Structure formats: C-alpha cells, structure tokens
Amino acid sequence: MDSGRIVSFTFILMSALMVMAGLYLNISHQNSFASLILIAAGTSSLLPHYYFSKKTRRLLSNNTGQQPDKSFQDTFEKAAIGLAHVDKKGRFIRVNNNLCRFLGYTEDELLATTFQALSLPEDLEDSFRWIRAALAGEEVEEFSKIKRYYHKDKRLIWAKLTTILVKNERGEPDYFVSSIQDIAELKSTEMLLRQSEEKFKTIVEAVSDEVVIWMSTTGMREMLYVNQGYEKQWGRSVDSLYQDPKSFLDIVHPDDKQAVEEIFTLSPDSNWNIDFRIVRDDGEIRHIHNVGFGIIQNGEPLFLVGSAVDRTDIMNRQQQLDESLLKLEAAYKALEELSQKDGLTGALNRSAFIEHLSDAYERFNRYQTPATLIFIDLNQFKEINDNHGHITGDNTLVTLAKVLSANIRQTDVLGRYGGDEFVVLLNNSSASDAKEFYTRVGNSIDVTCNLSGTPLSIGISYGVYEIDSSITDIQQWISHADISMYKDKETPTR
C-alpha cells in the first residue's frame, strides 16, 4: 500500500470511528452534544469516499391536494432540513421555511419556478433519468445525489438531495417529495477534523466495551482494526480476529450463520443491516445488531466498516412487553365477555342479546334467513321468592338457564331479558323447530327449597314468534313473542 493509500485509509478509518462513537453515545444518551459533533464530523469526512447511504430516511406525505392538518404542517415547517413537494414537471408546489432560507428565495418565488432552473445543468441528467424511470412505473429506490444549486445571489451552494415518488390511492404517480440538506458546514469542517484523529480514536476506545467497531479489507480477508468491545460481546480476544477475520462466525448461531455469511458476497459498495444471535463459549446466547458498509475510492473497493451492538437486554424487554400485551389483551377480552353476560345465570344480558336479535333481523331483511324468537317466563316466580326465599329464587333462575343452555345449538343465543324472563334466538329455524326445543325442555323444572329442603316444581310458559315480513323492527318482534307467552301462561294447563 503506497503512502497515498495509507493516508486515505487512516482518514477513512478515523472518520468511520467518529460516526460509530457518536451513534453509541446518542443511543445510550450519555452525551448528546458530543454525539452530534461526532456524527456530523465523521459523516462529513466520509462524504468524498462514500457519499450517503442508499437507505435514506423516507419523507412521507399523502395530502398535497388537500388542506394539510396542523400536525403535518408543523412537522413540515419545523423540519431541520429543506423540504419540498414537486409536481411531475418539476415545479415546486410546497416548500418549507428552511428551504427558502437555504436558497435565499421567498416562498412565492420558489413556487413560481422549477428545480431545473435552480440546478447546475450538468447535475440534472441523473435526476431526469430517475424521474423518467419512476414515472414509467419501474421499481426504483429513492433518488439521492450530492449536487449544487444556484442561490438567489448567484453563488453555487452544495446540498444533498433525496427524492421519492408519492403515488395516489390508485397507484398512479402523484408528486415528488424532496429533502435538500445543506452540507456546506460539513465540508468546511473536514480539514479541522482530520487534525483530531487521535483525539476521536480515544473517544471510540472509551466506548469499546459497549460497541464493536471494526474495519477490514473487502471480503474480510484481512482485519485492519477492531476495538476492545469485541472481547466483551464475543468473549474472545481481538487477536483472534487479526489472525482469522472470519473466526467471529465460529459462535454465530447455526440458524443465523448463512445470513451473516452472505454479507461477504455483497457488492463492495453495498451496505447491510442485520440481526443475529451468537452462542458464547460459556453457553450464553446474545442478540447482536450489526450494520456496515463498503468504502470505494476512485471506483476501487477499499474497505468494509461495521459496528455491532449487543441488543440482548432490549430483546428481553421487548419479549416481556409482548407477553404483557398478550395478557392485557386476554384480560380485555375476558372483561368484554363479562360485560355482555348476566352475573347470576351466565346468559347474555339484555343489551348483548338485543345485538344478536338485531343481526338476525338484518339477515332476514337482506337474505330472507329464517329465525325464531322464544320468550320464556317462570310461572308464579314472585311466590317462590316470597314463600321460599330469594336464594331459592336465584337457584331457580340458575337452574332454568342451565336447562335452556343445554338444549340450544352453538348457533343459537340465550339471554336473560329481565327478572324471571329469558329469551332464546333460534337462528336458521322455524316455529316448528321452536316447538321441538321447548318440548325437550319441558313445562316445568325441579328445584329444592333452600329453607326447608322441600322439592319444588315450577312451571314454564313459552311464547314463540317466527320472523316474517310484517315485522318492522326488533321491538315488534319481541312484543309478538311476549304476547304469545302470556297466552300460553293463561292456558288451563299452566
């Protein structure tokens, strides 16, 4: 490796380390200011070598043709970068304040022009090629490019452009969403950051027991740098990686190894983002999140840079949260079921039964699906409470509910209408089916007096009404069944 490559390698290595250290500090909330400095510094240093990742954060918007709601407008206006919506011909249709300040134009001035008019001509061809492909319906990633714009005062300014195509509800191209990020400061700080390589290397080493940061040649044939975090995560010395860069695979979980090995088959300019497990020599299973990318200079692949974070604690907390959510969901479901049932008999309460009755009424009106309602009442139930006690009365209601429930199908519905009145909905059934039902149940039930132990036989009255076209609402249906029940109660056999 010649001296130029050595300098380049050193510069790229330290820049990558700055980014990794900044990300860790930001994730762990240890020093937000320092993390921002590190991330900005490292990113700006890598720009000439790597530009930006293809996985740029997507900007989503779907209401350009409508009045935006306040939360969307606030987000759009307060974004820390320039944002714009652009129609299919390149005309600005919405811009935020940051973009106006960056380009030096007012909002009205930008809305009266196109992005082509503000771009350097030699920077447009890639944009046009991507736009043609996107509008033609080809599957394309978002468009990202480092380019120059004309400021209002005629000077050229550097920016990073990221653009996506937004489609309407019919899947047709609607408009473009673009983010325009000022990178002038990043470029201007590049020289200063090169003078601080040793300082930032010290910072990276300070977090080495939490994050693994490494750099190797392409294909991971030679390990160029790895920090001490590897020893804590993998439980093995860093020397083992220098001797055999792929030895880290030895303890990757067998079910995950193939996916990890595929990293080495990616093209040199690819990036990756993968989760896998390792089984340490002590038998402990750890969950690792690994991200990385390749670095190319002058079209020649140089290095792979990656970082690995132990996410085991996060995974465990997530599992506990998932289990808690499942328990909560089951509790809500049980609570909902309880809210629909009568507390004494376990039959549906009145409001829950009415919902089923309403559904049957709608099915008849729409599809002529038959259904029959049975109104059920205990004879002389008040005398049972007065003469034999309310506990006997409650036992009588529970016994009746059990007998009725034992004689209905899974498609039928039992409810307690009120007091000693019960209702049964026989779906897809006629009045003759109802007769078979109450014949099985019988004209009385037997219970024992709670006070004296005396056996009691309590009569049952039934009212049946099969729905027909004369029924205009469910209350009329209930009324017909109720009237039929009272006629049955007045028969001499009752």
Coordinates of C-alpha atoms in Angstrom, one line a residue:
M1 CA 0.0 0.0 0.0
D2 CA 1.5 3.3 -1.1
S3 CA 1.7 6.4 1.1
G4 CA -1.5 7.9 -0.5
R5 CA -3.4 4.8 0.3
I6 CA -2.1 4.8 3.9
V7 CA -3.2 8.4 4.4
S8 CA -6.5 7.7 2.8
F9 CA -7.0 4.6 4.9
T10 CA -6.1 6.4 8.2
F11 CA -8.6 9.2 7.3
I12 CA -11.4 6.8 6.4
L13 CA -10.8 4.7 9.5
M14 CA -11.0 7.6 11.9
S15 CA -14.0 9.1 10.2
A16 CA -15.9 5.8 10.4
L17 CA -14.9 5.5 14.1
M18 CA -16.2 9.0 14.8
V19 CA -19.6 8.1 13.3
M20 CA -19.7 4.8 15.3
A21 CA -18.8 6.5 18.6
G22 CA -21.3 9.3 18.0
L23 CA -24.1 6.8 17.3
Y24 CA -23.3 4.9 20.5
L25 CA -23.3 8.0 22.7
N26 CA -26.5 9.1 21.2
I27 CA -28.2 5.7 21.7
S28 CA -27.1 5.4 25.3
H29 CA -27.9 9.1 26.0
Q30 CA -24.6 9.6 27.6
N31 CA -23.6 12.9 25.9
S32 CA -26.0 14.2 23.3
F33 CA -23.8 17.2 22.4
A34 CA -20.7 15.1 21.9
S35 CA -22.7 12.5 19.9
L36 CA -23.9 15.2 17.5
I37 CA -20.4 16.5 17.0
L38 CA -19.0 13.0 16.3
I39 CA -21.8 12.1 13.9
A40 CA -21.5 15.3 12.0
A41 CA -17.8 15.2 11.9
G42 CA -17.5 11.6 10.8
T43 CA -20.2 11.9 8.2
S44 CA -18.7 15.0 6.6
S45 CA -15.3 13.3 6.5
L46 CA -16.7 10.3 4.7
L47 CA -18.6 12.2 2.0
P48 CA -15.9 12.3 -0.6
H49 CA -15.4 8.5 -0.3
Y50 CA -18.9 7.1 0.3
Y51 CA -21.4 9.9 -0.2
F52 CA -24.5 8.8 1.5
S53 CA -26.3 5.5 2.2
K54 CA -29.0 4.4 -0.2
K55 CA -31.3 3.8 2.8
T56 CA -32.1 7.5 3.3
R57 CA -34.9 8.1 5.7
R58 CA -38.1 8.4 3.6
L59 CA -40.2 11.5 3.8
L60 CA -43.9 10.6 3.6
S61 CA -46.8 12.8 2.6
N62 CA -50.1 12.0 1.0
N63 CA -52.3 15.1 1.1
T64 CA -50.7 17.6 -1.3
G65 CA -54.0 18.3 -3.0
Q66 CA -55.8 18.8 0.3
Q67 CA -55.6 21.3 3.1
P68 CA -52.8 19.8 5.4
D69 CA -53.8 19.2 9.0
K70 CA -51.9 21.2 11.7
S71 CA -49.7 18.4 12.9
F72 CA -48.5 17.7 9.3
Q73 CA -48.0 21.4 8.6
D74 CA -46.0 21.9 11.9
T75 CA -43.8 18.9 11.0
F76 CA -43.2 20.1 7.5
E77 CA -42.4 23.7 8.5
K78 CA -40.2 22.8 11.6
A79 CA -38.1 20.2 9.9
A80 CA -34.4 20.9 10.3
I81 CA -33.7 20.5 6.6
G82 CA -35.2 21.9 3.4
L83 CA -38.4 20.1 2.3
A84 CA -40.3 20.5 -0.9
H85 CA -43.2 18.9 -2.9
V86 CA -42.6 19.0 -6.6
D87 CA -45.1 18.2 -9.4
K88 CA -44.3 15.8 -12.2
K89 CA -43.0 18.7 -14.4
G90 CA -40.5 19.9 -11.8
R91 CA -42.5 22.8 -10.4
F92 CA -42.4 23.5 -6.7
I93 CA -45.9 23.1 -5.1
R94 CA -44.9 23.3 -1.5
V95 CA -41.7 24.4 0.3
N96 CA -40.8 24.9 3.9
N97 CA -39.0 27.8 5.6
N98 CA -35.7 26.1 5.8
L99 CA -35.6 25.6 2.1
C100 CA -36.4 29.2 1.5
R101 CA -33.6 30.3 3.8
F102 CA -31.1 27.9 2.2
L103 CA -31.8 29.0 -1.3
G104 CA -32.4 32.7 -0.5
Y105 CA -35.8 32.9 -2.1
T106 CA -39.2 33.7 -0.8
E107 CA -41.9 31.0 -0.8
D108 CA -43.8 32.7 -3.6
E109 CA -40.6 33.0 -5.7
L110 CA -39.9 29.3 -5.3
L111 CA -43.5 28.3 -6.1
A112 CA -43.1 30.2 -9.3
T113 CA -40.1 28.3 -10.6
T114 CA -38.8 24.7 -11.1
F115 CA -36.0 22.7 -9.6
Q116 CA -34.4 22.6 -13.1
A117 CA -34.0 26.4 -13.1
L118 CA -32.1 26.3 -9.8
S119 CA -29.8 23.3 -10.6
L120 CA -26.5 23.3 -12.4
P121 CA -27.1 21.8 -15.9
E122 CA -24.5 19.0 -15.5
D123 CA -26.2 17.9 -12.3
L124 CA -29.6 17.3 -13.9
E125 CA -29.1 14.2 -16.1
D126 CA -29.1 11.7 -13.2
S127 CA -32.3 13.4 -11.9
F128 CA -34.0 13.2 -15.3
R129 CA -33.1 9.6 -15.8
W130 CA -34.5 8.6 -12.3
I131 CA -37.7 10.7 -12.9
R132 CA -38.4 9.0 -16.2
A133 CA -37.9 5.6 -14.7
A134 CA -40.2 6.4 -11.7
L135 CA -43.0 7.9 -13.8
A136 CA -42.8 4.9 -16.1
G137 CA -43.7 2.6 -13.2
E138 CA -40.3 1.0 -12.8
E139 CA -39.3 -0.2 -9.3
V140 CA -36.8 2.3 -8.2
E141 CA -35.2 3.2 -4.9
E142 CA -35.3 6.8 -3.7
F143 CA -33.0 9.1 -5.6
S144 CA -30.1 10.6 -3.7
K145 CA -27.4 12.9 -5.0
I146 CA -24.8 15.4 -3.9
K147 CA -25.3 18.4 -6.1
R148 CA -25.1 22.2 -6.4
Y149 CA -27.9 24.8 -6.5
Y150 CA -27.9 28.4 -7.6
H151 CA -28.5 30.7 -4.6
K152 CA -30.5 33.8 -5.3
D153 CA -27.3 35.8 -5.1
K154 CA -25.9 33.7 -8.0
R155 CA -23.4 31.7 -5.9
L156 CA -23.3 27.9 -6.0
I157 CA -24.1 26.0 -2.8
W158 CA -23.6 22.4 -2.1
A159 CA -26.5 20.2 -0.8
K160 CA -27.6 16.6 -0.5
L161 CA -30.8 15.9 -2.4
T162 CA -33.0 12.9 -1.6
T163 CA -36.3 12.4 -3.6
I164 CA -39.1 9.9 -3.5
L165 CA -42.2 9.5 -5.7
V166 CA -45.6 9.6 -3.9
K167 CA -48.5 7.8 -5.6
N168 CA -52.2 8.4 -5.2
E169 CA -54.8 5.9 -4.0
R170 CA -55.0 4.4 -7.5
G171 CA -51.2 3.7 -7.5
E172 CA -50.6 6.4 -10.1
P173 CA -47.6 8.9 -9.8
D174 CA -48.8 12.0 -8.0
Y175 CA -45.9 14.2 -6.9
F176 CA -42.3 14.1 -5.6
V177 CA -41.1 14.7 -2.0
S178 CA -37.6 16.1 -1.8
S179 CA -35.3 16.8 1.1
I180 CA -32.5 19.3 0.5
Q181 CA -29.8 19.2 3.2
D182 CA -27.1 21.9 3.5
I183 CA -23.7 20.2 3.6
A184 CA -21.6 23.3 3.4
E185 CA -20.7 23.2 7.0
L186 CA -19.8 19.6 6.8
K187 CA -17.4 20.2 4.0
S188 CA -15.8 23.2 5.8
T189 CA -15.1 21.2 9.0
E190 CA -13.5 18.3 7.1
M191 CA -10.0 19.8 7.3
L192 CA -10.3 20.6 11.0
L193 CA -11.5 17.1 11.8
R194 CA -8.5 15.5 10.1
Q195 CA -6.3 17.2 12.6
S196 CA -8.2 15.5 15.5
E197 CA -7.8 11.8 14.6
E198 CA -6.0 10.7 17.7
K199 CA -8.5 12.6 20.0
F200 CA -11.5 10.8 18.4
K201 CA -9.8 7.5 18.5
T202 CA -9.5 7.9 22.2
I203 CA -13.3 8.6 22.4
V204 CA -14.0 5.5 20.4
E205 CA -11.9 3.3 22.7
A206 CA -13.8 4.8 25.7
V207 CA -17.0 3.1 24.5
S208 CA -15.2 -0.1 23.3
D209 CA -16.9 -2.3 25.9
E210 CA -20.3 -1.5 24.6
V211 CA -20.0 -1.3 20.8
V212 CA -17.8 -3.4 18.5
I213 CA -16.3 -1.2 15.7
W214 CA -14.2 -2.9 13.0
M215 CA -12.6 -2.3 9.6
S216 CA -11.3 -4.9 7.2
T217 CA -10.4 -5.3 3.6
T218 CA -13.1 -6.4 1.1
G219 CA -14.3 -9.9 1.6
M220 CA -12.9 -9.6 5.2
R221 CA -9.7 -11.2 4.1
E222 CA -7.6 -9.0 6.5
M223 CA -8.7 -7.3 9.7
L224 CA -7.4 -3.7 9.8
Y225 CA -8.9 -2.5 13.1
V226 CA -11.2 -3.8 15.8
N227 CA -11.8 -2.3 19.2
Q228 CA -12.0 -3.9 22.6
G229 CA -15.8 -4.2 22.5
Y230 CA -15.3 -7.5 20.7
E231 CA -13.9 -9.1 23.7
K232 CA -16.9 -8.2 25.9
Q233 CA -19.5 -9.2 23.3
W234 CA -17.9 -12.3 21.8
G235 CA -15.9 -13.3 24.9
R236 CA -12.8 -13.8 22.7
S237 CA -9.7 -11.8 22.3
V238 CA -9.3 -9.2 19.4
D239 CA -6.1 -11.0 18.4
S240 CA -8.2 -14.0 17.2
L241 CA -9.8 -11.6 14.6
Y242 CA -6.5 -10.3 13.4
Q243 CA -5.3 -13.9 13.0
D244 CA -8.5 -15.0 11.3
P245 CA -11.0 -12.2 10.4
K246 CA -13.9 -14.7 9.9
S247 CA -13.4 -16.5 13.2
F248 CA -16.2 -14.5 14.7
L249 CA -18.5 -16.8 12.7
D250 CA -17.5 -19.7 14.9
I251 CA -20.0 -18.8 17.6
V252 CA -22.8 -17.4 15.4
H253 CA -26.0 -19.4 15.9
P254 CA -26.3 -22.1 13.3
D255 CA -29.7 -20.9 12.2
D256 CA -28.3 -17.4 11.5
K257 CA -24.9 -18.2 10.1
Q258 CA -25.9 -18.4 6.4
A259 CA -27.5 -14.9 6.5
V260 CA -24.3 -13.5 8.1
E261 CA -22.0 -15.2 5.6
E262 CA -24.0 -13.6 2.8
I263 CA -22.6 -10.2 3.8
F264 CA -19.3 -11.2 2.2
T265 CA -21.0 -11.9 -1.1
L266 CA -22.4 -8.4 -1.4
S267 CA -21.0 -5.9 -3.9
P268 CA -18.3 -3.7 -2.5
D269 CA -20.5 -0.6 -2.5
S270 CA -23.3 -2.3 -0.6
N271 CA -24.4 -1.7 3.0
W272 CA -26.1 -4.1 5.4
N273 CA -28.2 -4.1 8.5
I274 CA -28.7 -7.5 10.1
D275 CA -29.7 -9.1 13.4
F276 CA -28.3 -12.4 14.5
R277 CA -27.5 -14.5 17.6
I278 CA -24.2 -15.7 19.0
V279 CA -23.7 -18.6 21.4
R280 CA -20.7 -17.7 23.6
D281 CA -18.3 -20.2 24.8
D282 CA -20.0 -20.0 28.2
G283 CA -23.3 -21.1 26.6
E284 CA -24.9 -17.7 26.9
I285 CA -27.0 -16.6 23.8
R286 CA -26.7 -12.9 22.9
H287 CA -28.6 -10.9 20.3
I288 CA -26.4 -8.8 18.0
H289 CA -27.4 -6.0 15.7
N290 CA -24.7 -5.4 13.0
V291 CA -24.6 -2.6 10.5
G292 CA -21.9 -1.7 8.0
F293 CA -21.0 -0.6 4.5
G294 CA -18.2 -0.7 1.9
I295 CA -15.9 2.2 1.1
I296 CA -14.9 2.8 -2.5
Q297 CA -12.4 5.4 -3.8
N298 CA -12.0 6.3 -7.4
G299 CA -14.1 3.3 -8.4
E300 CA -11.9 0.9 -6.4
P301 CA -13.2 -1.0 -3.4
L302 CA -11.1 -0.3 -0.4
F303 CA -12.6 -1.4 3.0
L304 CA -15.6 -2.7 4.9
V305 CA -16.6 -0.8 8.0
G306 CA -19.0 -2.2 10.5
S307 CA -20.3 -1.9 14.1
A308 CA -22.1 -4.4 16.3
V309 CA -24.3 -3.6 19.3
D310 CA -25.5 -6.2 21.9
R311 CA -29.3 -5.9 21.9
T312 CA -30.0 -8.8 24.3
D313 CA -31.3 -6.6 27.0
I314 CA -33.6 -4.8 24.5
M315 CA -34.8 -8.1 23.1
N316 CA -35.6 -9.4 26.6
R317 CA -37.5 -6.2 27.5
Q318 CA -39.4 -6.5 24.2
Q319 CA -40.3 -10.1 24.9
Q320 CA -41.6 -9.1 28.4
L321 CA -43.6 -6.3 26.8
D322 CA -45.1 -8.6 24.2
E323 CA -46.1 -11.1 26.9
S324 CA -47.6 -8.3 29.0
L325 CA -49.6 -7.1 26.0
L326 CA -50.9 -10.6 25.3
K327 CA -52.0 -10.9 28.9
L328 CA -53.6 -7.5 28.7
E329 CA -55.4 -8.4 25.5
A330 CA -56.7 -11.6 27.1
A331 CA -57.9 -9.6 30.2
Y332 CA -59.7 -7.1 28.0
K333 CA -61.3 -9.9 26.0
A334 CA -62.4 -11.6 29.3
L335 CA -63.7 -8.2 30.6
E336 CA -65.6 -7.7 27.4
E337 CA -67.2 -11.1 27.6
L338 CA -68.1 -10.5 31.3
S339 CA -69.7 -7.2 30.4
Q340 CA -72.1 -9.0 28.0
K341 CA -73.2 -11.6 30.4
D342 CA -75.8 -11.7 33.3
G343 CA -73.8 -12.0 36.5
L344 CA -76.2 -14.6 38.1
T345 CA -77.1 -17.0 35.3
G346 CA -74.2 -16.6 32.8
A347 CA -76.7 -16.0 30.0
L348 CA -76.2 -12.9 27.8
N349 CA -77.6 -9.7 29.3
R350 CA -80.4 -7.9 27.7
S351 CA -78.3 -5.4 25.6
A352 CA -76.0 -8.1 24.3
F353 CA -78.9 -10.3 23.3
I354 CA -80.6 -7.4 21.5
E355 CA -77.5 -7.1 19.3
H356 CA -77.8 -10.7 18.2
L357 CA -81.5 -10.2 17.6
S358 CA -80.8 -7.1 15.5
D359 CA -78.3 -9.1 13.4
A360 CA -80.9 -11.8 12.8
Y361 CA -83.5 -9.2 11.8
E362 CA -81.0 -7.7 9.3
R363 CA -80.2 -11.1 7.9
F364 CA -83.9 -11.8 7.3
N365 CA -84.4 -8.4 5.6
R366 CA -81.4 -8.9 3.4
Y367 CA -81.3 -12.6 2.7
Q368 CA -84.6 -13.9 3.9
T369 CA -82.8 -16.1 6.5
P370 CA -85.3 -17.6 8.9
A371 CA -85.1 -17.1 12.7
T372 CA -87.5 -17.7 15.6
L373 CA -87.7 -15.9 18.9
I374 CA -88.8 -17.7 22.1
F375 CA -89.9 -15.7 25.1
I376 CA -89.7 -17.7 28.3
D377 CA -91.2 -17.0 31.8
L378 CA -91.4 -18.8 35.1
N379 CA -94.9 -19.2 36.5
Q380 CA -95.6 -17.6 39.9
F381 CA -92.0 -16.8 40.4
K382 CA -92.9 -14.0 42.9
E383 CA -94.5 -16.6 45.2
I384 CA -91.3 -18.6 45.1
N385 CA -89.3 -15.6 46.4
D386 CA -91.9 -14.7 49.0
N387 CA -92.5 -18.2 50.3
H388 CA -89.2 -19.9 49.9
G389 CA -86.6 -17.1 50.0
H390 CA -84.6 -15.2 47.4
I391 CA -81.8 -17.8 47.4
T392 CA -84.3 -20.4 46.2
G393 CA -85.4 -17.9 43.7
D394 CA -81.9 -17.4 42.4
N395 CA -81.3 -21.1 42.3
T396 CA -84.4 -21.5 40.2
L397 CA -83.1 -18.9 37.7
V398 CA -79.7 -20.6 37.5
T399 CA -81.3 -24.0 37.0
L400 CA -83.6 -22.7 34.2
A401 CA -80.6 -21.1 32.5
K402 CA -78.6 -24.3 32.6
V403 CA -81.5 -26.4 31.2
L404 CA -82.1 -23.9 28.4
S405 CA -78.4 -23.7 27.6
A406 CA -78.1 -27.5 27.4
N407 CA -80.9 -27.7 24.8
I408 CA -79.7 -25.0 22.3
R409 CA -77.2 -25.3 19.4
Q410 CA -74.0 -23.4 19.1
T411 CA -75.6 -21.1 16.6
D412 CA -78.5 -20.3 18.9
V413 CA -78.4 -17.5 21.5
L414 CA -79.7 -17.5 25.2
G415 CA -80.3 -14.3 27.1
R416 CA -81.9 -13.1 30.3
Y417 CA -84.4 -10.4 29.4
G418 CA -85.2 -9.3 32.9
G419 CA -86.3 -10.8 36.2
D420 CA -87.6 -14.3 35.6
E421 CA -87.9 -13.7 31.8
F422 CA -85.5 -15.4 29.4
V423 CA -85.2 -15.2 25.6
V424 CA -83.8 -17.7 23.1
L425 CA -83.0 -16.9 19.5
L426 CA -83.0 -19.9 17.2
N427 CA -81.1 -18.9 14.1
N428 CA -82.0 -20.5 10.7
S429 CA -85.0 -22.1 12.4
S430 CA -88.8 -22.1 12.1
A431 CA -91.6 -22.1 14.6
S432 CA -91.8 -25.9 14.3
D433 CA -88.1 -26.1 15.3
A434 CA -89.0 -23.9 18.4
K435 CA -91.7 -26.4 19.3
E436 CA -89.2 -29.2 19.3
F437 CA -87.0 -27.1 21.5
Y438 CA -89.5 -26.3 24.3
T439 CA -90.8 -29.9 24.1
R440 CA -87.3 -31.1 25.0
V441 CA -87.1 -28.5 27.9
G442 CA -90.5 -29.4 29.2
N443 CA -93.3 -27.5 31.0
S444 CA -91.5 -27.3 34.4
I445 CA -88.2 -27.5 36.2
D446 CA -87.5 -29.1 39.6
V447 CA -85.6 -27.3 42.4
T448 CA -85.2 -27.7 46.1
C449 CA -86.3 -25.0 48.7
N450 CA -83.2 -23.5 50.3
L451 CA -85.0 -23.0 53.6
S452 CA -87.0 -26.3 54.1
G453 CA -85.3 -28.7 51.7
T454 CA -88.8 -29.3 50.1
P455 CA -88.7 -30.2 46.4
L456 CA -90.5 -27.7 44.2
S457 CA -91.7 -28.0 40.6
I458 CA -92.0 -24.6 38.8
G459 CA -94.0 -24.2 35.6
I460 CA -92.6 -22.6 32.5
S461 CA -94.5 -20.6 29.9
Y462 CA -93.3 -20.1 26.3
G463 CA -94.1 -17.6 23.6
V464 CA -92.9 -18.2 20.0
Y465 CA -92.8 -16.0 17.0
E466 CA -91.0 -16.7 13.7
I467 CA -89.9 -13.6 12.0
D468 CA -91.8 -12.6 8.8
S469 CA -92.3 -9.6 6.5
S470 CA -94.8 -8.0 8.9
I471 CA -92.1 -7.3 11.5
T472 CA -90.8 -3.7 11.0
D473 CA -88.4 -3.7 14.0
I474 CA -87.0 -5.9 16.7
Q475 CA -89.2 -4.4 19.4
Q476 CA -92.2 -5.5 17.4
W477 CA -90.7 -9.0 17.1
I478 CA -90.2 -9.2 20.9
S479 CA -93.7 -7.9 21.5
H480 CA -95.3 -10.6 19.4
A481 CA -93.3 -13.3 21.3
D482 CA -94.2 -11.7 24.6
I483 CA -97.9 -11.7 23.8
S484 CA -97.7 -15.4 22.7
M485 CA -96.0 -16.2 26.0
Y486 CA -98.9 -14.6 28.0
K487 CA -101.4 -16.5 26.0
D488 CA -99.6 -19.7 26.9
K489 CA -99.4 -18.7 30.6
E490 CA -103.3 -18.3 30.6
T491 CA -104.0 -21.8 29.4
P492 CA -105.5 -24.1 32.0
T493 CA -102.5 -26.5 31.9
R494 CA -100.4 -23.6 33.3

